[in-house]
Coordinates of C-alpha atoms in Angstrom, one line a residue:
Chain A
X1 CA -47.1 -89.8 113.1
X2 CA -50.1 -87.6 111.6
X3 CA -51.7 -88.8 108.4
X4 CA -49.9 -86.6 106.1
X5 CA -46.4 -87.4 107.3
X6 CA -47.5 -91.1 106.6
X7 CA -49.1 -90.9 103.4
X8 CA -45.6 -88.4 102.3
X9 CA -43.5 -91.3 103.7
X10 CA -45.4 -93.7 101.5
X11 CA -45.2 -91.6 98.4
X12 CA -41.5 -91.5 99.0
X13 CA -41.5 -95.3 99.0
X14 CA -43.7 -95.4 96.1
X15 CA -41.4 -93.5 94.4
X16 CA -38.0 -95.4 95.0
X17 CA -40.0 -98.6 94.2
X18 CA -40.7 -97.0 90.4
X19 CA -37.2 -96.3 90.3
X20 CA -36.0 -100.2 91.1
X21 CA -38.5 -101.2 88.7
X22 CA -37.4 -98.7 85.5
X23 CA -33.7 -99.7 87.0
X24 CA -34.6 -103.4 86.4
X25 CA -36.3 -103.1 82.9
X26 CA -32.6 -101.1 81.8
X27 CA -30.8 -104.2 80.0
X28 CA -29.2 -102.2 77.6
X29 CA -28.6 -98.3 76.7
X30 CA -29.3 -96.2 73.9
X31 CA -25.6 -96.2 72.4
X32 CA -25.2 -99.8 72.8
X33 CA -28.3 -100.8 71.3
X34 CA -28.1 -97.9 68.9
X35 CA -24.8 -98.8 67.9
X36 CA -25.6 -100.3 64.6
X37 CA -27.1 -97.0 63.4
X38 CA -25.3 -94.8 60.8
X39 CA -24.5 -91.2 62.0
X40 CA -27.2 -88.5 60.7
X41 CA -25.3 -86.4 58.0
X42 CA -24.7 -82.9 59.0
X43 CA -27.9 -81.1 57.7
X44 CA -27.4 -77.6 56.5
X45 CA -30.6 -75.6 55.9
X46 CA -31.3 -72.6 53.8
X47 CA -34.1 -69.9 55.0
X48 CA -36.6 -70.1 52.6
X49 CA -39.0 -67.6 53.7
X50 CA -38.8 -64.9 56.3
X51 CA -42.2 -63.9 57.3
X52 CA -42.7 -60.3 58.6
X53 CA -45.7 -58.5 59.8
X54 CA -46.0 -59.0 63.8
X55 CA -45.0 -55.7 65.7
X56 CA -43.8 -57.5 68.8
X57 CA -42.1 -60.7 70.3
X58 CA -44.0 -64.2 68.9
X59 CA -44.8 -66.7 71.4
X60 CA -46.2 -68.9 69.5
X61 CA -46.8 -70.5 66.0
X62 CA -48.6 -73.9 65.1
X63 CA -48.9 -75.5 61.1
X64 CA -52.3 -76.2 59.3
X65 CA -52.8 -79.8 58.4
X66 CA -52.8 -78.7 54.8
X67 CA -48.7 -78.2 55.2
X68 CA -49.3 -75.0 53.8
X69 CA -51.3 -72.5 56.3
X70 CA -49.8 -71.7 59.9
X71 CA -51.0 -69.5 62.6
X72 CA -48.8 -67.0 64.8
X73 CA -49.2 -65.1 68.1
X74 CA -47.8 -62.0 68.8
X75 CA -47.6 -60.2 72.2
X76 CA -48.6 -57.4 69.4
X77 CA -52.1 -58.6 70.1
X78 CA -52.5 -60.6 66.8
X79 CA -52.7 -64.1 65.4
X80 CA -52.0 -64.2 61.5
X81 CA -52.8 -66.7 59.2
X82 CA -50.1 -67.3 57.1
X83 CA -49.7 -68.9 53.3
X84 CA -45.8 -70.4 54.1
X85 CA -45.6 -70.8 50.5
X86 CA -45.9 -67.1 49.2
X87 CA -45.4 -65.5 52.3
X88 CA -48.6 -63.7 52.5
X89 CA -51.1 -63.4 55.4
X90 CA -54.2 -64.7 55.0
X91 CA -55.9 -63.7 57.9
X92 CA -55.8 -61.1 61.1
X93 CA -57.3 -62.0 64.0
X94 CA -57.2 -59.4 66.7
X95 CA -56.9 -60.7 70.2
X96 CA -58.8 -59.0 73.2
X97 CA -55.6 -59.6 75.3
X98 CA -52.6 -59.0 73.9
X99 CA -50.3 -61.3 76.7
X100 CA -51.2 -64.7 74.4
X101 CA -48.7 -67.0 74.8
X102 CA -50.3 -70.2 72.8
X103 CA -51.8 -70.8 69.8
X104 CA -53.2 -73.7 68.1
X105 CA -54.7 -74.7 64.3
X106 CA -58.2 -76.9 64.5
X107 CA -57.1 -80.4 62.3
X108 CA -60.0 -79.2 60.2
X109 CA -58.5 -75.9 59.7
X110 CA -62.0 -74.0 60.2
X111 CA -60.7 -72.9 63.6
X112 CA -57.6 -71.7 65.7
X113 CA -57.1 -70.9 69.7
X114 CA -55.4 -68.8 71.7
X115 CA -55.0 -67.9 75.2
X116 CA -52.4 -66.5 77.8
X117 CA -52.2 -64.3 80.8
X118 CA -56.5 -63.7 80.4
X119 CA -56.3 -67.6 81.9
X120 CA -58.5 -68.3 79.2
X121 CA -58.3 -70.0 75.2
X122 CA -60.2 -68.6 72.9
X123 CA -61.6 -69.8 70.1
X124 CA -62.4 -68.5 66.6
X125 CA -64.0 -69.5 63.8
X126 CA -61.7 -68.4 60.4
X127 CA -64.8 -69.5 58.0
X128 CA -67.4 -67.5 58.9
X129 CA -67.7 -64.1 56.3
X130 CA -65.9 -62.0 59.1
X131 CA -63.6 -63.8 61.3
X132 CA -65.6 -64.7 64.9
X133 CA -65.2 -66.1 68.1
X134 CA -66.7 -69.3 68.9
X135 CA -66.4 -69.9 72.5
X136 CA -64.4 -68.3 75.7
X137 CA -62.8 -71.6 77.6
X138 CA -62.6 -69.7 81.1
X139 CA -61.9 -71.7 84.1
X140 CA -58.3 -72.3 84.5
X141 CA -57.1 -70.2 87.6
X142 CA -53.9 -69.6 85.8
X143 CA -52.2 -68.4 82.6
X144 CA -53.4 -70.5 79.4
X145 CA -49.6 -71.9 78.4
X146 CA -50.7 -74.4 75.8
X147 CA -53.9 -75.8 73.7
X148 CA -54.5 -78.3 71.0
X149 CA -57.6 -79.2 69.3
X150 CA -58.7 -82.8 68.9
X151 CA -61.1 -81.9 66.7
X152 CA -63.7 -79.2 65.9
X153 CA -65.4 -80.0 69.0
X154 CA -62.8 -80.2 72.1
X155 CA -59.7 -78.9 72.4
X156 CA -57.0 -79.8 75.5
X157 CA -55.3 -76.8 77.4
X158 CA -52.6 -76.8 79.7
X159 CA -52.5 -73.6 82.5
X160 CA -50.0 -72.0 85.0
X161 CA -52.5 -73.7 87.3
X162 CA -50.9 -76.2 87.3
X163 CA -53.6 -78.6 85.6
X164 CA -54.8 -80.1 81.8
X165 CA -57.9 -79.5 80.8
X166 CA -60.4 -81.2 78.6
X167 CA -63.1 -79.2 77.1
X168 CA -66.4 -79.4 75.2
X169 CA -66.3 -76.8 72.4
X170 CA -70.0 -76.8 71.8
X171 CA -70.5 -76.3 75.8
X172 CA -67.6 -74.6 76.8
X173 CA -67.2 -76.5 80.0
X174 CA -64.8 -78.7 81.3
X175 CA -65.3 -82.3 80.3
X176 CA -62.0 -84.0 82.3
X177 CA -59.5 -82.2 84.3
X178 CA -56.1 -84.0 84.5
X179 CA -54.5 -83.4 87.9
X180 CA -51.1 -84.3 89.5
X181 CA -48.3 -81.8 88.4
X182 CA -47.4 -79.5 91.3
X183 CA -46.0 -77.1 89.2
X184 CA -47.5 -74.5 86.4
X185 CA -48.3 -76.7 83.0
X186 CA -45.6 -75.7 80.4
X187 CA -46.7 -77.6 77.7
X188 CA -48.5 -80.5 75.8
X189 CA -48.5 -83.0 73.1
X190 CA -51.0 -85.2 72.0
X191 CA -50.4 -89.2 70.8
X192 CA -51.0 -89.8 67.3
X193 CA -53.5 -92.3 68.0
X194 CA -55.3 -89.2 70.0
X195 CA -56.2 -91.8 73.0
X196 CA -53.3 -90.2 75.4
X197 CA -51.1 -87.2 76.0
X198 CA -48.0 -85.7 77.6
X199 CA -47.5 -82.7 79.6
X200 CA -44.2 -80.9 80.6
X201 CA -44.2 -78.2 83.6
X202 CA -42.4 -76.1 86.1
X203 CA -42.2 -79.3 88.7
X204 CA -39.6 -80.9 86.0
X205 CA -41.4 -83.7 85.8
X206 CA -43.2 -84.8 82.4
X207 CA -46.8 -86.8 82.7
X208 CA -48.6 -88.9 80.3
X209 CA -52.6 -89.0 80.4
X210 CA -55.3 -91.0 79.3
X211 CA -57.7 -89.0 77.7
X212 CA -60.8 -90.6 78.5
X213 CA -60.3 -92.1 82.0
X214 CA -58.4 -88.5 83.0
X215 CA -55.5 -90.5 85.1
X216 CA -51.9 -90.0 84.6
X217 CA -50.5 -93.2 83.6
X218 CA -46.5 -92.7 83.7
X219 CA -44.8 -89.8 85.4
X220 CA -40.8 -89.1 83.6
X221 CA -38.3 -87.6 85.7
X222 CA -34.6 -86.4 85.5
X223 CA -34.8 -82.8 84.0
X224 CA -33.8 -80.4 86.9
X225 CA -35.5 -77.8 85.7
X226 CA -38.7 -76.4 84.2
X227 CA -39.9 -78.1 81.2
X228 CA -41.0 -75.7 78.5
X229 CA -41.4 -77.9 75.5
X230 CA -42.8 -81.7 74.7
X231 CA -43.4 -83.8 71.3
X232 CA -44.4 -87.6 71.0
X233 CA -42.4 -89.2 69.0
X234 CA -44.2 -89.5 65.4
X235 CA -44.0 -93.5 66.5
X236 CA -46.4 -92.8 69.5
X237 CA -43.8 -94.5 71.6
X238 CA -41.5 -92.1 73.1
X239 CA -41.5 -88.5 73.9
X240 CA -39.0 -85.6 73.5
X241 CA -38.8 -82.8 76.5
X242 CA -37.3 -79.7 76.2
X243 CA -36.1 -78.0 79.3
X244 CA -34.8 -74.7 81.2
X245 CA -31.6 -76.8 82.3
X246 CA -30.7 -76.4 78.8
X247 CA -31.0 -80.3 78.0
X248 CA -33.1 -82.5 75.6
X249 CA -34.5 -85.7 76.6
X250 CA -36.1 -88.8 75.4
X251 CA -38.2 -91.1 77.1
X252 CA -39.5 -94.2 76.5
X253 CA -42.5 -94.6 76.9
X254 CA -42.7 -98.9 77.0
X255 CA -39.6 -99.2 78.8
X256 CA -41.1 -96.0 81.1
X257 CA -37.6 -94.0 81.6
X258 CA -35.4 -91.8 80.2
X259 CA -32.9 -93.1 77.2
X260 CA -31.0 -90.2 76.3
X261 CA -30.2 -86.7 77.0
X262 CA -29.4 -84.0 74.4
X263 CA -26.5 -81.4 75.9
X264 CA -23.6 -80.2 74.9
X265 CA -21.0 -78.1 77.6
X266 CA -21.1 -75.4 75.0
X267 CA -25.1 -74.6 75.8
X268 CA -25.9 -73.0 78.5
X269 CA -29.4 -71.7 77.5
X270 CA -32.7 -72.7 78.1
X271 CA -34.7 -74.5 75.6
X272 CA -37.5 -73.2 74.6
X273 CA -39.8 -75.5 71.9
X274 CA -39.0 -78.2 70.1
X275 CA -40.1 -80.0 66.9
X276 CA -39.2 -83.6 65.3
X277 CA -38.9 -84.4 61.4
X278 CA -41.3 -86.8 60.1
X279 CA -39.2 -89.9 60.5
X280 CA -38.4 -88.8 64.2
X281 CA -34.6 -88.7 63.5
X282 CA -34.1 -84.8 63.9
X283 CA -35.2 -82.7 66.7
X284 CA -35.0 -79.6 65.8
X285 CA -34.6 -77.4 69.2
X286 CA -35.1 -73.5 70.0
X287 CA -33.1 -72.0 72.6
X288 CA -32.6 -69.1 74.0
X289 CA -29.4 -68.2 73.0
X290 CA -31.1 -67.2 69.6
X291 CA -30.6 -70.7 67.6
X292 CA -32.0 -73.5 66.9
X293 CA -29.9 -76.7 67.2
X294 CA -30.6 -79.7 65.7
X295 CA -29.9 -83.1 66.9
X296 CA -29.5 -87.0 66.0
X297 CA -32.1 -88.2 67.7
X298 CA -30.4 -91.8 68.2
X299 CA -26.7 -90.8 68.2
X300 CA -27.3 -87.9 70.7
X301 CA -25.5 -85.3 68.8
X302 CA -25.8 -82.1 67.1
X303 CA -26.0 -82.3 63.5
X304 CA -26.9 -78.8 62.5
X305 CA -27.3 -75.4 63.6
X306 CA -30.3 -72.9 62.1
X307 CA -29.2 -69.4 62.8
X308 CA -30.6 -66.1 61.7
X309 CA -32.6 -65.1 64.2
X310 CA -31.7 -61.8 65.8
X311 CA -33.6 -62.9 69.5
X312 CA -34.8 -66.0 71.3
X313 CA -36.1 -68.5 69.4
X314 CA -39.5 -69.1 70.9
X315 CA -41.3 -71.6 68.8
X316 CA -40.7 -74.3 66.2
X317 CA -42.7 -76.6 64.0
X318 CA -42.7 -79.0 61.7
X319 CA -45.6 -79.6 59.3
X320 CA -47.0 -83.3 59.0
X321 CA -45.6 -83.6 55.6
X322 CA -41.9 -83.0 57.1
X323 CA -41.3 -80.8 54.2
X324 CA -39.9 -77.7 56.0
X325 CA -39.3 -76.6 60.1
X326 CA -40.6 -73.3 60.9
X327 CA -39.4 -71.1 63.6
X328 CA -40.7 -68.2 65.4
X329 CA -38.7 -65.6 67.7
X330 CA -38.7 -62.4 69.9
X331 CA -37.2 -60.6 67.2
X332 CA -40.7 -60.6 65.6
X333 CA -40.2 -62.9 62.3
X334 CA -40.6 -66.2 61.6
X335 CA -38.9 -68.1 59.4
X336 CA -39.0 -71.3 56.9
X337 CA -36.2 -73.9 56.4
X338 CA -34.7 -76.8 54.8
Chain B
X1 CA -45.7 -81.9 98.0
X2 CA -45.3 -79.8 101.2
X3 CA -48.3 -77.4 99.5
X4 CA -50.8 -80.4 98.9
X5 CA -53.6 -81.0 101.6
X6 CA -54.7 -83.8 102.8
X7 CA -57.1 -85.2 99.5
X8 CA -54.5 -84.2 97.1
X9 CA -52.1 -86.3 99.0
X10 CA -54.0 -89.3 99.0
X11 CA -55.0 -89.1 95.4
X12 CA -51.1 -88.7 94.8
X13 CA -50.5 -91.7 96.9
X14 CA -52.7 -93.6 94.9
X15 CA -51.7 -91.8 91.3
X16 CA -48.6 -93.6 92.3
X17 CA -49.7 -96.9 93.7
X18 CA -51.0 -97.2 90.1
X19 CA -48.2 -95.7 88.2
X20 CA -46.2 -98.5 90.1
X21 CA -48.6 -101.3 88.3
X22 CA -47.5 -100.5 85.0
X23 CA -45.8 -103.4 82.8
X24 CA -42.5 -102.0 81.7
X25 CA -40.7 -103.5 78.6
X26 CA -37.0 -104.1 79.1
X27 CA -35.0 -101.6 77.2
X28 CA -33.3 -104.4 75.2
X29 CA -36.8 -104.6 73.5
X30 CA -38.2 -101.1 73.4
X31 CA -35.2 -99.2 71.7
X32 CA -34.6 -101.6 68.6
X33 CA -38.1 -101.1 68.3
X34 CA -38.0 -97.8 68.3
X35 CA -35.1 -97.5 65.9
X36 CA -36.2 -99.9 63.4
X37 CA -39.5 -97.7 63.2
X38 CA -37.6 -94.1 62.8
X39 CA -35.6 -96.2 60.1
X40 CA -38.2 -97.7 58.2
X41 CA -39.5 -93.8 58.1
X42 CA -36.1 -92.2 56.8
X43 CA -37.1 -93.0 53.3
X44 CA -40.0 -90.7 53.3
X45 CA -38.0 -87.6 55.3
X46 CA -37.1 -85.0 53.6
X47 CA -34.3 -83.5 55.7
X48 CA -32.7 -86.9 55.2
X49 CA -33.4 -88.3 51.8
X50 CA -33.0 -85.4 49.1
X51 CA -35.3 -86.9 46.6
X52 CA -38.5 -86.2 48.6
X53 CA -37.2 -82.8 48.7
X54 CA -37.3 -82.1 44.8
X55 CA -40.1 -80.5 44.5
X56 CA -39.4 -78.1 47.1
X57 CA -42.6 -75.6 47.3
X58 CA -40.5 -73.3 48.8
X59 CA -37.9 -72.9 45.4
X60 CA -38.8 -72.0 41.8
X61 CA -38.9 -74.9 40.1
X62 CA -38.7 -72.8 36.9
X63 CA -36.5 -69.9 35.7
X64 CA -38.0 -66.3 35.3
X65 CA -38.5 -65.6 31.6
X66 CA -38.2 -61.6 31.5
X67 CA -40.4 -60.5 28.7

C-alpha cells in the first residue's frame, strides 16, 4: 500500500476514533438538559432606521465598538460609515475594487478593512484629515471572504484559499497562517478572550484555532453543506454556524460536538450571516429567502421573524451593547431593529 | 483529501492525532453550564427584558413641540 493510501486510512481511523470519543462524552441532550428552561417569548421587532445610500447589493456590514458607528460594503464600490442613530453617513470610503465582499471596524474605531475578489484586505485609516489607506494585506491566493481586527496592529482574514491568516499591520506580512480546511474559508469569529478563533467554509466543516501557536484545536462536523456564517457564543464556550443546507447549529465547544440544530421543513434557503443578542439567547439569522429568522437558542425554535427586506438578507449584526440587530441586504438598504 | 499531497496529508494526520488528545467534558456538565451563563445574562438583554430597552436611542424619548 503506498504512503498516501496509508496515511488516508489512518486519518479515516483518526476520525471515527473522535467520533466514539464525542459519542462517549454525550450523557445527555440539549432538550433534556434544557428542559427546565422557560420558552423565549415571541419577539416582535419594529424597523427603526432604514439606511439608504449604497447603489448596489451590500455584502457586508460590521458595528463600531461605540454601539453607535457601523461600516457597510457595497458591490457599488463603497464602504460608508454610518451614525445608526440619525441615519447619517459619516464617511465614504471609495474602494479600488468594487467585488468587496467583507468588511470590518478596528476595536479602536480609527480603522476599518475590506477586501474581496482583489484577494486582498485593505486597510484604511478614518482619522487622518482625508480618509487614507494604511496597508495592502496581499498574499492570499484567493478571494478575501472575511477579516477582523484584533487590534490596531493585526487583523485576521479568512480567503477562498482556503486558509486564515494572521497579519502584522505595521509590516503587512503574514505573521501565522492557519491551515487545515480543504475548502474556500467562508467565515470567522474571534473568542472574547481574543486567545482563539472559529472558521466556517465550503468543506462543511467548522475549525477552531489557537491564535498564537496557529494549530487547529477542534474540528465540528455535521452541516452538509457550505458554511457561510460563524459567531462564538458571547460565553466563549460554544459557537453558532450558519449554513447553505439552510440549518443553524451549535456546538460546544467543552463537550467538542454539536448540541442542536436550528431548521424548520418550512426553510428551504441558505443562510447567509448570523448574529447573537447579548445574553446569547437569540440568534438572529439571514437567509436567503429575504428574512431574517430569529431563534431560541436553547429551545431550538423560531421565535420571531424580521421582514422588510425586498432581497437576500446578506449580513446581520448585533452591537456589543445588544441594544438593536442590524441587517444588510441585496436590495441595497440596511436596516435597524428592535 | 483526494487533492492534498503527500506533506499536507501528514500534517492532517497529525492535526488529527492531536485533535484526538483533547479532554472532552461530558455534555451533562457543559450544557447546564452554558445555560446557567446565557441566564444569568438575560437580565441585561434588551430583546428580552423591556426595561433595558427604555431608553431606546433609536425612539424620541420626547414629543415634538411645533412652535
Amino acid at each position: 500500500m503506498g504512503e498516501m493510501e496509508q496515511m488516508k486510512k489512518e486519518a479515516e481511523a483518526l476520525k471515527t476514533q473522535i467520533e466514539a470519543a464525542r459519542k462517549a462524552a454525550h450523557d445527555t441532550d440539549m432538550a433534556s438538559a434544557a428542559s427546565g428552561v422557560a420558552p423565549a417569548p415571541r419577539v416582535q421587532l419594529k424597523t427603526r432606521r432604514t439606511l439608504k445610500g449604497h447603489l448596489a447589493k451590500i455584502y457586508a456590514m460590521h458595528w463600531c465598538t461605540d454601539n453607535r458607528l457601523m461600516v457597510s460594503a457595497s458591490q457599488d464600490g463603497k464602504l460608508l460609515i454610518w451614525d445608526s442613530h440619525t441615519g447619517n453617513k459619516v464617511n465614504a470610503v471609495p474602494l479600488k475594487s468594487s467585488w468587496v465582499m467583507t468588511c470590518a471596524y478596528a476595536p479602536s474605531g480609527n480603522l476599518v478593512a475590506s477586501g474581496g475578489l482583489d484577494n486582498m484586505c485593505t486597510v484604511y485609516n478614518l482619522k487622518t484629515p482625508v480618509i487614507k489607506t494604511v496597508k495592502e494585506l496581499d498574499a492570499h491566493t484567493g478571494y478575501l471572504s472575511c477579516a477582523r481586527f484584533l487590534s490596531d496592529t493585526e487583523v485576521l482574514t479568512a480567503s477562498g484559499d482556503t486558509t486564515c491568516a494572521l497579519w502584522d499591520l505595521e509590516t503587512g506580512k503574514q505573521k501565522t497562517v492557519f491551515l487545515n480546511h480543504v475548502g474556500d474559508c467562508m467565515c470567522l469569529s474571534l473568542s472574547p478572550d481574543m486567545n482563539s478563533f472559529v472558521s466556517g467554509a465550503c468543506d462543511s466543516l467548522a475549525k477552531l484555532w489557537d491564535i498564537r501557536d496557529g494549530q487547529c484545536k477542534q474540528t465540528f462536523l455535521g452541516h452538509t453543506s457550505d458554511i457561510n456564517a460563524i459567531s462564538f457564543y458571547p460565553g466563549g464556550n460554544a459557537i453558532i454556524t450558519g449554513s447553505d443546507d439552510c440549518t443553524c447549529k451549535m456546538y460546544d465547544l467543552r463537550a467538542d460536538q454539536e448540541l442542536i440544530t436550528y431548521q424548520d421543513a418550512a426553510l428551504n434557503s441558505g443562510v447567509t450571516s448570523l448574529a447573537l443578542s447579548m445574553s446569547g439567547r437569540l440568534i438572529f439569522a439571514g437567509y436567503d429567502d429575504f428574512n431574517c429568522n430569529i431563534w431560541d437558542s436553547l429551545k431550538g425554535e423560531k421565535v420571531g421573524v424580521l421582514s422588510g427586506h425586498d432581497n437576500r438578507v446578506s449580513c446581520t449584526g448585533v452591537p456589543p451593547d445588544g441594544m438593536c440587530v442590524c441587517t444588510g441586504s441585496w436590495d441595497s438598504f440596511l436596516k435597524i431593529w428592535n | 483529501m483526494d487533492e492534498l499531497d503527500e506533506t499536507q496529508l501528514k500534517n492532517h494526520v497529525d492535526s488529527l492525532k492531536q485533535q484526538l488528545q483533547f479532554n472532552r467534558e461530558k455534555t451533562s456538565v457543559a450544557i447546564p453550564e452554558l445555560t446557567k451563563w446565557i441566564e444569568e445574562k438575560i437580565n441585561e438583554d434588551p430583546f428580552l427584558n423591556p426595561d433595558v430597552l427604555k431608553d431606546n436611542p433609536w425612539v424620541e424619548s420626547s414629543k415634538c413641540v411645533i412652535i
